[in-house]
Structure formats: structure tokens, C-alpha cells
Tab-separated table of C-alpha atoms in Angstrom:
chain	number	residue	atom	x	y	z
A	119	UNK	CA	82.938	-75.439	-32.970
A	120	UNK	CA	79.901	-76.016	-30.537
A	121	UNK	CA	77.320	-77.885	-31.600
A	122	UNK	CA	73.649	-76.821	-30.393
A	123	UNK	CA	73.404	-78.746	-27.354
A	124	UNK	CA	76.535	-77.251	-26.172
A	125	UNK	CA	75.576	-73.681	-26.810
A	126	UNK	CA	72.219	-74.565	-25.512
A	127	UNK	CA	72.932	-75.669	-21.807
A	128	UNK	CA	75.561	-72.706	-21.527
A	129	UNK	CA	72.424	-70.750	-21.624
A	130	UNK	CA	71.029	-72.360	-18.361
A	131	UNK	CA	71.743	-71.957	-14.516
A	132	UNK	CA	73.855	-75.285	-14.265
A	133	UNK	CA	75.616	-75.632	-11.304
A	134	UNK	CA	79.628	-76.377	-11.239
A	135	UNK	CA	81.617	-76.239	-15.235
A	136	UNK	CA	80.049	-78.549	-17.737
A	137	UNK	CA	82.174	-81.836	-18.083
A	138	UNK	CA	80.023	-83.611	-20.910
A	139	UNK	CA	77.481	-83.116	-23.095
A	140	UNK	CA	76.304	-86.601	-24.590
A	141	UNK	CA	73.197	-87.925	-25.937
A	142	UNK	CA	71.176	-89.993	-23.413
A	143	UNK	CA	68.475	-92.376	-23.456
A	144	UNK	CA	65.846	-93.952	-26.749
A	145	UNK	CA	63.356	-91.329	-27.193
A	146	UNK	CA	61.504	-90.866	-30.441
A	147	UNK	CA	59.996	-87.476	-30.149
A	148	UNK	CA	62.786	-85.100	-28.503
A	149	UNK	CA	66.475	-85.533	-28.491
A	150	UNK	CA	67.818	-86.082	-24.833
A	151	UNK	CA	71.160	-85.056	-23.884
A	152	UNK	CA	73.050	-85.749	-20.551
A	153	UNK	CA	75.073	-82.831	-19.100
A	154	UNK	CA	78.070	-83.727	-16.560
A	155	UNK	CA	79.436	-80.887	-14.288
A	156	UNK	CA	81.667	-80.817	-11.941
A	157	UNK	CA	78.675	-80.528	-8.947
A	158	UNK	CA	75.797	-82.656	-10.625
A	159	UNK	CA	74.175	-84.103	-13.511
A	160	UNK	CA	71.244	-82.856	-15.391
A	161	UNK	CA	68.844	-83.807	-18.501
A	162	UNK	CA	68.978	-81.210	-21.239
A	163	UNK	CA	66.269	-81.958	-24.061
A	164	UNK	CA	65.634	-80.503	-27.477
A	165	UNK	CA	61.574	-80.016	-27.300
A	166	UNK	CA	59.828	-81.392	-30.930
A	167	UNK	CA	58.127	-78.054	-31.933
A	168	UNK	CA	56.680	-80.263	-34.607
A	169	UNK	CA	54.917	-82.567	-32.282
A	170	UNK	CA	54.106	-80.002	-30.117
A	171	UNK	CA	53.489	-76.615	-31.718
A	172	UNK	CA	53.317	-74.260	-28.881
A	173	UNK	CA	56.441	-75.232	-25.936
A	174	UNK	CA	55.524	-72.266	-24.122
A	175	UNK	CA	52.235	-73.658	-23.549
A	176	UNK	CA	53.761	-77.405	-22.763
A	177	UNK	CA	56.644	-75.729	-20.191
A	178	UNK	CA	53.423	-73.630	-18.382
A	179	UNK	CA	51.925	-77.420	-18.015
A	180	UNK	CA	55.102	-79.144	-16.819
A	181	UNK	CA	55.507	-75.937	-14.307
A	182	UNK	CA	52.180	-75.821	-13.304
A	183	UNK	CA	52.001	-79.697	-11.868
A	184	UNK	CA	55.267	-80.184	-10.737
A	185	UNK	CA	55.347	-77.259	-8.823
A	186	UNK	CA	51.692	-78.283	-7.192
A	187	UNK	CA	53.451	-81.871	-6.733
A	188	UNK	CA	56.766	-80.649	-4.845
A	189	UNK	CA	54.518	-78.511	-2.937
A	190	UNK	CA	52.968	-81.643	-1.989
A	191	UNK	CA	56.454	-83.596	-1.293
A	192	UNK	CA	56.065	-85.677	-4.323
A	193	UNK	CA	59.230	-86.861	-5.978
A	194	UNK	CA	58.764	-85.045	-9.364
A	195	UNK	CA	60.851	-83.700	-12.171
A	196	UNK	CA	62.020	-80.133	-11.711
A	197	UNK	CA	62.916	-77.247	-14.109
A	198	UNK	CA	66.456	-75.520	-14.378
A	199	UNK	CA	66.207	-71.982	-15.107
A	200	UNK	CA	67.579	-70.277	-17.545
A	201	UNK	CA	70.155	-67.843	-16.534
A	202	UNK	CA	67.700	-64.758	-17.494
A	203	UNK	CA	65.328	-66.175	-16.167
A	204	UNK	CA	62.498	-68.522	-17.277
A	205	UNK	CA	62.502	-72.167	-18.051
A	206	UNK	CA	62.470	-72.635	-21.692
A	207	UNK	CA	65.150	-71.387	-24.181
A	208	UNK	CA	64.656	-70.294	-27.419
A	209	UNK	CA	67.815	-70.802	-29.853
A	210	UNK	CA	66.519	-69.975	-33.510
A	211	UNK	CA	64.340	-72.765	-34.850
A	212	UNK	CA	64.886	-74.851	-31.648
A	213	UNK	CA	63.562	-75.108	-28.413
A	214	UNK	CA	65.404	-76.554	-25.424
A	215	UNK	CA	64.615	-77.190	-21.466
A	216	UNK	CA	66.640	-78.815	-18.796
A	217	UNK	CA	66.076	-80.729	-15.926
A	218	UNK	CA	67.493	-82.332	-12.835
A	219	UNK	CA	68.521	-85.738	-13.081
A	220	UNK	CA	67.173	-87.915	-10.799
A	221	UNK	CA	70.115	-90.146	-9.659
A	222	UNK	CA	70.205	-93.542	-8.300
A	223	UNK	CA	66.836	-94.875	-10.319
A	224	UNK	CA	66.356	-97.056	-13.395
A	225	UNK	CA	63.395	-97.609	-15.867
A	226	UNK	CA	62.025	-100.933	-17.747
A	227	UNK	CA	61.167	-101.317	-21.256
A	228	UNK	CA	59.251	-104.588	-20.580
A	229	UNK	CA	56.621	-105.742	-18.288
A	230	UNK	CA	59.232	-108.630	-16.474
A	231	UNK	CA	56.199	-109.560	-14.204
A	232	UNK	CA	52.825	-109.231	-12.189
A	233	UNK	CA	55.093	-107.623	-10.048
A	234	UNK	CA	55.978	-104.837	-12.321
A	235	UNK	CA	52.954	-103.935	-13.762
A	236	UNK	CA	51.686	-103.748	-10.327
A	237	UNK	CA	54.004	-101.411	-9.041
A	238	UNK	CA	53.633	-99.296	-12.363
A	239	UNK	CA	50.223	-99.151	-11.883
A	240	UNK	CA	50.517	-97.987	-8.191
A	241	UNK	CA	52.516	-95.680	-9.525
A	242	UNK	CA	50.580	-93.557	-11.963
A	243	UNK	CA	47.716	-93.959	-9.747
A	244	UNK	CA	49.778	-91.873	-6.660
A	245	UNK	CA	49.909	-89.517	-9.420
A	246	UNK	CA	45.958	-89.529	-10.555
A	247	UNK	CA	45.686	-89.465	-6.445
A	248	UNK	CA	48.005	-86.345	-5.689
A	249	UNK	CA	46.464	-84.202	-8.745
A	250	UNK	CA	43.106	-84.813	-7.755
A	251	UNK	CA	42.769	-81.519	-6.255
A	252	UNK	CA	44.770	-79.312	-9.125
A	253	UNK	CA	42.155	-77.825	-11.525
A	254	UNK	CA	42.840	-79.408	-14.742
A	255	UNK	CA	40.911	-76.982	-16.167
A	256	UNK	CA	44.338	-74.179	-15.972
A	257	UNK	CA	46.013	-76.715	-18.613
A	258	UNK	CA	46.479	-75.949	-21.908
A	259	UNK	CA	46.114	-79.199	-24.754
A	260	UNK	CA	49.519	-79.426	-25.921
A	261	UNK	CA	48.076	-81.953	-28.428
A	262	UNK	CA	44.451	-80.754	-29.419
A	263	UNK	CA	41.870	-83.381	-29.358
A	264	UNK	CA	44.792	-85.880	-28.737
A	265	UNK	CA	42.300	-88.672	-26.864
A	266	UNK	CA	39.169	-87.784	-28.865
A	267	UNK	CA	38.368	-91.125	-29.454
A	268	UNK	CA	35.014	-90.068	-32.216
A	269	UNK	CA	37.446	-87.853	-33.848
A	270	UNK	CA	39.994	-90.261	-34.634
A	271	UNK	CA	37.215	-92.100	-36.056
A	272	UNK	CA	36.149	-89.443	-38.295
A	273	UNK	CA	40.108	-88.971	-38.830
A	274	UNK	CA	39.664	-92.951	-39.835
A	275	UNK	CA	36.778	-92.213	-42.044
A	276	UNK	CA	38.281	-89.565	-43.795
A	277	UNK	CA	41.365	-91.392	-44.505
A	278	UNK	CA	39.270	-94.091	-45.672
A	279	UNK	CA	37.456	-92.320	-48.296
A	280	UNK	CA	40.815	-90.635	-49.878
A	281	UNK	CA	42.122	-93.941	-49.885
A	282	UNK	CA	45.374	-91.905	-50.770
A	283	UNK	CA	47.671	-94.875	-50.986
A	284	UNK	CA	45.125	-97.349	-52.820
A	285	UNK	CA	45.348	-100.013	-50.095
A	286	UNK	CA	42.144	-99.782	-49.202
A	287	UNK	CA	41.253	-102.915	-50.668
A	288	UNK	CA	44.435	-104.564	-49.009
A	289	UNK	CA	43.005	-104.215	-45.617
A	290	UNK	CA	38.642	-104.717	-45.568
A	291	UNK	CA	38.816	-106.918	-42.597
A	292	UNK	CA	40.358	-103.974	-40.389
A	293	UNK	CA	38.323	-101.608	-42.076
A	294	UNK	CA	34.921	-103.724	-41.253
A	295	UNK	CA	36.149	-104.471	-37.960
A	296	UNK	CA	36.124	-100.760	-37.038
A	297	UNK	CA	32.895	-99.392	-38.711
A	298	UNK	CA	30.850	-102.501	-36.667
A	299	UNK	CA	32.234	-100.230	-33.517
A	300	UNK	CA	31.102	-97.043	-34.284
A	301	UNK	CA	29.311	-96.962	-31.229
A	302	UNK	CA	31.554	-98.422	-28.846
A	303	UNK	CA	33.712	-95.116	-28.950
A	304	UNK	CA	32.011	-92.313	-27.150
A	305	UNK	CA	31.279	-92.876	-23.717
A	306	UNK	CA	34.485	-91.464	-22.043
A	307	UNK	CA	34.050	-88.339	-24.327
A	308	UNK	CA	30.230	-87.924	-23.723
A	309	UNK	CA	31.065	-88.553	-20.092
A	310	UNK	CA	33.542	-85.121	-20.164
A	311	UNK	CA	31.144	-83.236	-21.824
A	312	UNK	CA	28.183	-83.548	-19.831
A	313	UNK	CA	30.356	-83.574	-16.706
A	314	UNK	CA	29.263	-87.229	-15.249
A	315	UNK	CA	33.172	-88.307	-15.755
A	316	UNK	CA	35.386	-85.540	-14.188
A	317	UNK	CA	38.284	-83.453	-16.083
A	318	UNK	CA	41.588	-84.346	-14.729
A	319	UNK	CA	45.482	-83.799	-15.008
A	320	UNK	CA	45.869	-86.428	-17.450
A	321	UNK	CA	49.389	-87.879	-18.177
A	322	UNK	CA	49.261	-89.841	-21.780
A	323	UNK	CA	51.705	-91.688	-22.258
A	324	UNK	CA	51.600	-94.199	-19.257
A	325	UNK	CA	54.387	-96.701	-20.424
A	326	UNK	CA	56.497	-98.266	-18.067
A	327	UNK	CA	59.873	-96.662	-18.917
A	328	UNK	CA	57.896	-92.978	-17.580
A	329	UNK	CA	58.242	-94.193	-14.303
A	330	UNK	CA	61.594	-93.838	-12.870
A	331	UNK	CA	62.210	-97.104	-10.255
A	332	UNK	CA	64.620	-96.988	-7.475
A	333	UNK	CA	68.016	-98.782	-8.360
A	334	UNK	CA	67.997	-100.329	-4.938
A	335	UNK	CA	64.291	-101.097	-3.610
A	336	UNK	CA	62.782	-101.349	-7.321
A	337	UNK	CA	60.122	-99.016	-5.792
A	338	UNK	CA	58.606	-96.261	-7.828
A	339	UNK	CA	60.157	-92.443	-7.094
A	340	UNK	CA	59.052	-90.527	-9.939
A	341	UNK	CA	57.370	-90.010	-13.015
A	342	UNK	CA	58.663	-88.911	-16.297
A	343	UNK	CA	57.957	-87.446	-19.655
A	344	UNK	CA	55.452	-85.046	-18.801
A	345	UNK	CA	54.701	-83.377	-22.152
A	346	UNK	CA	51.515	-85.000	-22.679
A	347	UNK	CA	50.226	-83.844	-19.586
A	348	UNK	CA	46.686	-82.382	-20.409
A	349	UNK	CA	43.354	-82.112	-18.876
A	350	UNK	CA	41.345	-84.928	-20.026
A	351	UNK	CA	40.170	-88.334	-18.098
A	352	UNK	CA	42.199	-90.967	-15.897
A	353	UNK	CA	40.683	-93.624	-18.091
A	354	UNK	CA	42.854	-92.195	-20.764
A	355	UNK	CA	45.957	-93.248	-18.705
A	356	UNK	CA	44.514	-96.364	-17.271
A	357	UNK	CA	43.587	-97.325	-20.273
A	358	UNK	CA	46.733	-97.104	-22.504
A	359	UNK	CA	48.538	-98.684	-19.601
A	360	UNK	CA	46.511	-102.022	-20.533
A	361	UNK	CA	46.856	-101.146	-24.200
A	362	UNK	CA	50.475	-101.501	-24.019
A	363	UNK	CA	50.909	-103.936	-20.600
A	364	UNK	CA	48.233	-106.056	-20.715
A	365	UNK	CA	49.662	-107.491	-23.790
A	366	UNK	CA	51.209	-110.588	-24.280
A	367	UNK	CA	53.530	-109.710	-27.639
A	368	UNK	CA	55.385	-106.741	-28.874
A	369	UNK	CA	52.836	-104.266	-30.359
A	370	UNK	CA	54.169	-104.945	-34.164
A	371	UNK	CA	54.226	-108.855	-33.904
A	372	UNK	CA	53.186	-110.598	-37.115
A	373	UNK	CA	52.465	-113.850	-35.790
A	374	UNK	CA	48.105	-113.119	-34.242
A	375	UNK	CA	48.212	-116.506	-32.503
A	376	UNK	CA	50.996	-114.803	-29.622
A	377	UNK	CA	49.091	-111.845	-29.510
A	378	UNK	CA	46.370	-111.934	-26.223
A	379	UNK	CA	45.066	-109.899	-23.761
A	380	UNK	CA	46.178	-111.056	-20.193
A	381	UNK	CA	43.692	-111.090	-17.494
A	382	UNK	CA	46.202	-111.486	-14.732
A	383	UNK	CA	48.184	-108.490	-15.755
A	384	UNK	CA	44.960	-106.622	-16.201
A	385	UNK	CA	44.336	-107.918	-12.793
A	386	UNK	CA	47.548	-107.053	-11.617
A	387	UNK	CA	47.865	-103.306	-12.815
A	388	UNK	CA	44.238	-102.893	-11.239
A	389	UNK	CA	45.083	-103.566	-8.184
A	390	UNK	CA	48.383	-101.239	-7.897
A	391	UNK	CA	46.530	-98.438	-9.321
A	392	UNK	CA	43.237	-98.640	-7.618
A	393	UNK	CA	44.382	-99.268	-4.534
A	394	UNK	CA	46.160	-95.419	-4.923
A	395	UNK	CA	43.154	-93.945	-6.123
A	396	UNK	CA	40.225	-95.602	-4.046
A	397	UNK	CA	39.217	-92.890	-2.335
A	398	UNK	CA	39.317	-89.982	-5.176
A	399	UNK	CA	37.437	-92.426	-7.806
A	400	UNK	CA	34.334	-91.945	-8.258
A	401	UNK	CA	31.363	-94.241	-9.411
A	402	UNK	CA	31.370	-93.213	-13.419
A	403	UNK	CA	35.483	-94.014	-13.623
A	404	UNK	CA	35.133	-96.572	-11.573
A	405	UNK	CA	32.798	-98.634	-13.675
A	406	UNK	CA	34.544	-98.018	-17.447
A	407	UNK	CA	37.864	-98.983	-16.100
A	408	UNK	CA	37.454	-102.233	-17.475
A	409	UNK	CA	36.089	-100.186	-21.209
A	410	UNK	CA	39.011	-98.140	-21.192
A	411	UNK	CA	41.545	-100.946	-22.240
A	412	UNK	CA	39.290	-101.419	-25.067
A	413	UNK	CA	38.584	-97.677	-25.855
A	414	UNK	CA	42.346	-97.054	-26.234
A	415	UNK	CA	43.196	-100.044	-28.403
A	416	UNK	CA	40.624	-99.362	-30.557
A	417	UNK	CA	41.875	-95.794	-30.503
A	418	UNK	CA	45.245	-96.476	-31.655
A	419	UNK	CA	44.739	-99.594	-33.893
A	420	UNK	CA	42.109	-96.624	-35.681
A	421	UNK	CA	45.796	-94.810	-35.590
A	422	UNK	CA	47.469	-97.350	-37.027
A	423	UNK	CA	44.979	-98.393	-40.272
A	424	UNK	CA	44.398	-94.649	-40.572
A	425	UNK	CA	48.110	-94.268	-41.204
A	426	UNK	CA	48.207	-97.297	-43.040
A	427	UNK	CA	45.358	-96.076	-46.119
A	428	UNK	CA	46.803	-92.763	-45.998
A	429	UNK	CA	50.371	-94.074	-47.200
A	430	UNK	CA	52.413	-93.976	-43.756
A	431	UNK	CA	52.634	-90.029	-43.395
A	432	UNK	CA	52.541	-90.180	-39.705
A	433	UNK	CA	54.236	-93.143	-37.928
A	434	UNK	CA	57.451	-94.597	-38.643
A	435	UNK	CA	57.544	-97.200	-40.527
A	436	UNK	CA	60.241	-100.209	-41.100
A	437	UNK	CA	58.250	-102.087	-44.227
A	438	UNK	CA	55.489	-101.123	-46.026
A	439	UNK	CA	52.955	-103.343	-44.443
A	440	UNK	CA	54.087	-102.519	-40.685
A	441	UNK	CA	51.042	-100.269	-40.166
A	442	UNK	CA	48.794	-103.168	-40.719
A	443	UNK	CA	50.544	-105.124	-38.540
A	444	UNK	CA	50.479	-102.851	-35.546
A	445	UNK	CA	46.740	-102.547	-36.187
A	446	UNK	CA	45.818	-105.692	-36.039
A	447	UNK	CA	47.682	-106.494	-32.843
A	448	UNK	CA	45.307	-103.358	-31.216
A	449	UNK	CA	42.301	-104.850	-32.761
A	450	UNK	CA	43.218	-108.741	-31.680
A	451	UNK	CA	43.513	-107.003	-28.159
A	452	UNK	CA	40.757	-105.084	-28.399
A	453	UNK	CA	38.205	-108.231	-29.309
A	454	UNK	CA	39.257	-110.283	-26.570
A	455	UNK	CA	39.262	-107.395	-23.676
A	456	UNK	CA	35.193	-106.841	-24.913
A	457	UNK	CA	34.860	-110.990	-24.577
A	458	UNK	CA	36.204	-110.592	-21.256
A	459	UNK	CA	34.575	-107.652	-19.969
A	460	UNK	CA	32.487	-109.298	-17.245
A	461	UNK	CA	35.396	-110.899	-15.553
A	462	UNK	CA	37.446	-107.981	-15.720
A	463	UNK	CA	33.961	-105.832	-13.945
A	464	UNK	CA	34.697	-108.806	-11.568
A	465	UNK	CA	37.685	-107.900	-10.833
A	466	UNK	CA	37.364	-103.686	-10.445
A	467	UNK	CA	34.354	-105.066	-7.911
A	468	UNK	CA	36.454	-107.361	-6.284
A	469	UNK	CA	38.884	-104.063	-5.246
């Protein structure tokens, strides 16, 4: 008997007779199959309708910018169509898409060196660069109000004053830590809305394993994962790319004391991706990139306690305190990338 994935990419315009049909890669949000024929390979993935509510609007989004980037000769990830047409298939409860793999490339899980980081950050600035010119504004939000930093606040305080899991009390040092920064949170958000920060194709989830590397040069061809691709602000994805790079430890290490925020990998990452985007940049980004490190850590450690007082409904969990742990990792980052905020203006000037 076929099993969904096999019934699934029967459905789309593959080239050549399917060979193999075998689960592929670590994702935690879709399920990611590779599909062998007997002319090429291709990615087939079962879209988290969950996670994201509407796939029409997601597949209009993917369409929308990597058509404008292969217009534009931009390595980029491209749709297989269905074979009646369209790009997204429909198979009761599930949703599915495929795509063409992209041979002869690799992707890290790990920042190995300045090196790296460098050439990730060159990389997702090439692609801040090349959508400068697409109106964000056609995009749909795939996840509403996913970087609204003052809402996840309010998400925070509400989760706060349910205190549905009683740990409140386990936990007043986070809690304290994030009420004294109340007013830290806005300016990216105020920026957008009075218009002195510009709306842009936004990618949002800037990790280094989205950017596929060439096997041979190590260079980066394309990126990936592009269903968090929204309108919203390139400090968003600047910003997470520190959260997560920037980092010296893993983001739920216990141990505080091997948890710090690197300057040289800051440093690093800067100079990849503002060397790509130099001349579309303006003034306003240019001057919170060094805020926007902070803005998301505090962001997501706000995730992380949130999630922790409300009893774990949201993130996976491996132990009942892990929450907590990843919090506190976010807010240890977050503290010292505020005491190091003139150095790191330094270094944006120094570009």
C-alpha cells in the first residue's frame, strides 16, 4: 500500500519514474522527503498547516520571490508543478509542495569559524540586496505578528498573570529581568509604522543550515526554507542571525558561565552582510543593527519564559525546566550585547 508521500509526488510533474521516496534531512516543522527518479532528484515536503494556517497564502510568497529572484539570475529554490497545474497539492488533511534539489551543495549546523559566519552573513545580505526592489508590501504574513516584539511582551504579560503552570514563583529573576525592559522593545516596530525603517521581504529564520554552501568552493549558492518569508524589517533577519551565531554555547546550555556574546563573530557576520547591502541600507537600519541582536534575544528568551509559566504548550520540551534554561541563555546574551553596544556602533561605523 502507498503511503502519503508516495501518492503525493505521483501527483506532481516529476521528470523520469520515481526510484525512491525517503525521508530527508532534521526539520522540526514539515516533514521532508527525497524523491529519486530516473532523470533527477527533487525535495517533496509535507507543509505544517498547523504552523502555518493558510499554505495557499505561504506558496503565493515562495512564488512571488523566487520567481522575482530567477528573473534576476539568483540561484533560488524553484517550484514543481503539479500535473494540473499549480504548485501546491491538496491530499485531504495534508498539504504537500515539491521542489528541485539543488545538487552538489551542503549546509552547517554550527558556526565552525569567523569564516563561516562571514560568508553566511554575505549571504542573506545578497538576498536583503536583490529584494530590495520587490514590494514587500504584495506578501501575505504567513505568521501574523510573528516579529512583533511589544506583542510578545504583552503575550509575556499575559502568560504571566495566568501563571497557568504555578511556576511563576520558580522563575522572578527572568520575570524582573524582562519587565525592567519594557522599553527597550519598540523601536524596530515604531520604526515600520511611521515609515522611518522601510518594509522589506523579510526571511526569518536566518540560521546557517538555510543557506545551501557549495560542496566544492564552500561558497554560498542558495537560500533555503522560505516559509517565513514575510514583509517586515532586515533587522529582523540580521538580528536573529546574532541571536543564534553570535553565541558562544548551544542555545539550551545549563552551565551561564559558557554562555557569551562574541564580538568577533558579531564583527565577523557584519562585515559579510553589510558589505552586500551597503548601498540599499539606509541611515535608520543602519544605526539599530547593533540593537537588533538584542531586540531578538530578548524576543525569544520572552518566548521561552512565556512558554515556560504557561506549562510548555508551545515548544518542545526534553525536561521540565528546559524552557528556563533556553531563556536564560537569550537573556545572558541579551545583557552583554546592551554592555557592548558602543563597540559594536564601532564596528557598523567602521564598515
Amino acid at each position: 500500500m502507498k503511503d502519503i508521500f508516495q501518492l503525493a509526488a505521483e501527483q506532481f510533474a516529476l521528470e523520469g519514474e520515481i526510484l525512491s521516496n525517503e525521508p530527508y534531512g532534521d526539520g522540526h516543522i514539515g516533514v521532508t522527503h527525497l524523491v529519486r527518479t530516473t532523470k533527477k532528484n527533487y525535495i517533496l515536503q509535507k507543509i505544517n498547516h498547523f504552523v502555518f494556517p493558510e499554505p495557499e497564502k505561504l506558496i503565493q510568497n515562495i512564488e512571488n520571490v523566487t520567481d522575482f529572484l530567477d528573473a534576476r539570475g539568483v540561484e533560488t529554490l524553484r517550484l514543481v508543478p503539479l500535473k494540473t497545474g499549480g504548485n501546491l497539492l491538496r491530499q485531504g488533511e495534508n498539504y504537500f509542495r515539491v521542489y528541485d534539489f539543488i545538487e552538489n551543495t551542503v549546509y552547517y549546523q554550527t558556526i565552525t569559524d569567523e569564516k563561516v559566519f562571514r560568508n553566511a552573513g554575505r549571504a542573506f545580505g545578497e538576498f536583503q540586496n536583490t529584494l530590495a526592489e520587490f514590494d514587500a508590501s504584495v506578501l501575505h504574513e504567513t505568521i501574523a505578528k510573528f516579529h512583533d516584539t511589544p506583542k510578545r511582551f504583552r503575550d509575556f504579560e499575559a502568560a504571566l498573570a495566568a501563571n497557568a503552570s504555578g511556576r511563576a514563583d520558580t522563575c522572578k529573576p527572568e520575570i524582573d529581568f524582562v519587565l525592567s525592559r519594557k522599553d527597550t522593545l519598540d523601536k524596530v516596530t515604531k520604526g515600520l509604522a511611521d515609515g522611518s525603517i522601510p518594509l522589506r521581504v523579510t526571511h526569518n529564520d536566518t540560521k546557517l543550515n538555510n543557506i545551501l554552501m557549495d560542496a566544492k568552493t564552500g561558497e554560498a549558492r542558495a537560500i533555503i526554507d522560505l516559509d517565513t518569508v514575510m514583509p517586515g524589517s532586515m533587522l529582523y533577519d540580521f538580528g536573529d542571525s546574532i541571536r543564534f551565531g553570535a553565541s558562544t554555547a548551544a542555545e539550551d546550555e545549563k552551565d551561564l558561565d559558557k554562555v557569551h556574546f562574541s564580538v568577533s563573530l558579531f564583527k565577523a557576520y557584519a562585515e559579510g552582510f553589510y558589505g552586500a547591502v551597503k548601498h540599499t541600507i539606509t541611515p535608520a537600519e543602519r544605526e539599530l543593527l547593533p540593537y537588533s541582536g538584542y531586540l531578538m534575544m530578548m524576543e525569544c528568551g520572552m518566548r521561552f519564559l512565556a512558554d515556560y509559566i504557561a506549562g510548555d504548550v508551545y515548544f518542545a520540551t526534553a525536561y521540565p525546566e528546559h524552557n528556563l534554561v533556553r531563556c536564560r541563555t537569550q537573556f545572558r546574551l541579551a545583557e552583554e550585547t546592551w554592555a557592548h553596544f558602543d563597540e559594536l556602533k564601532d564596528i557598523i561605523d567602521s564598515l
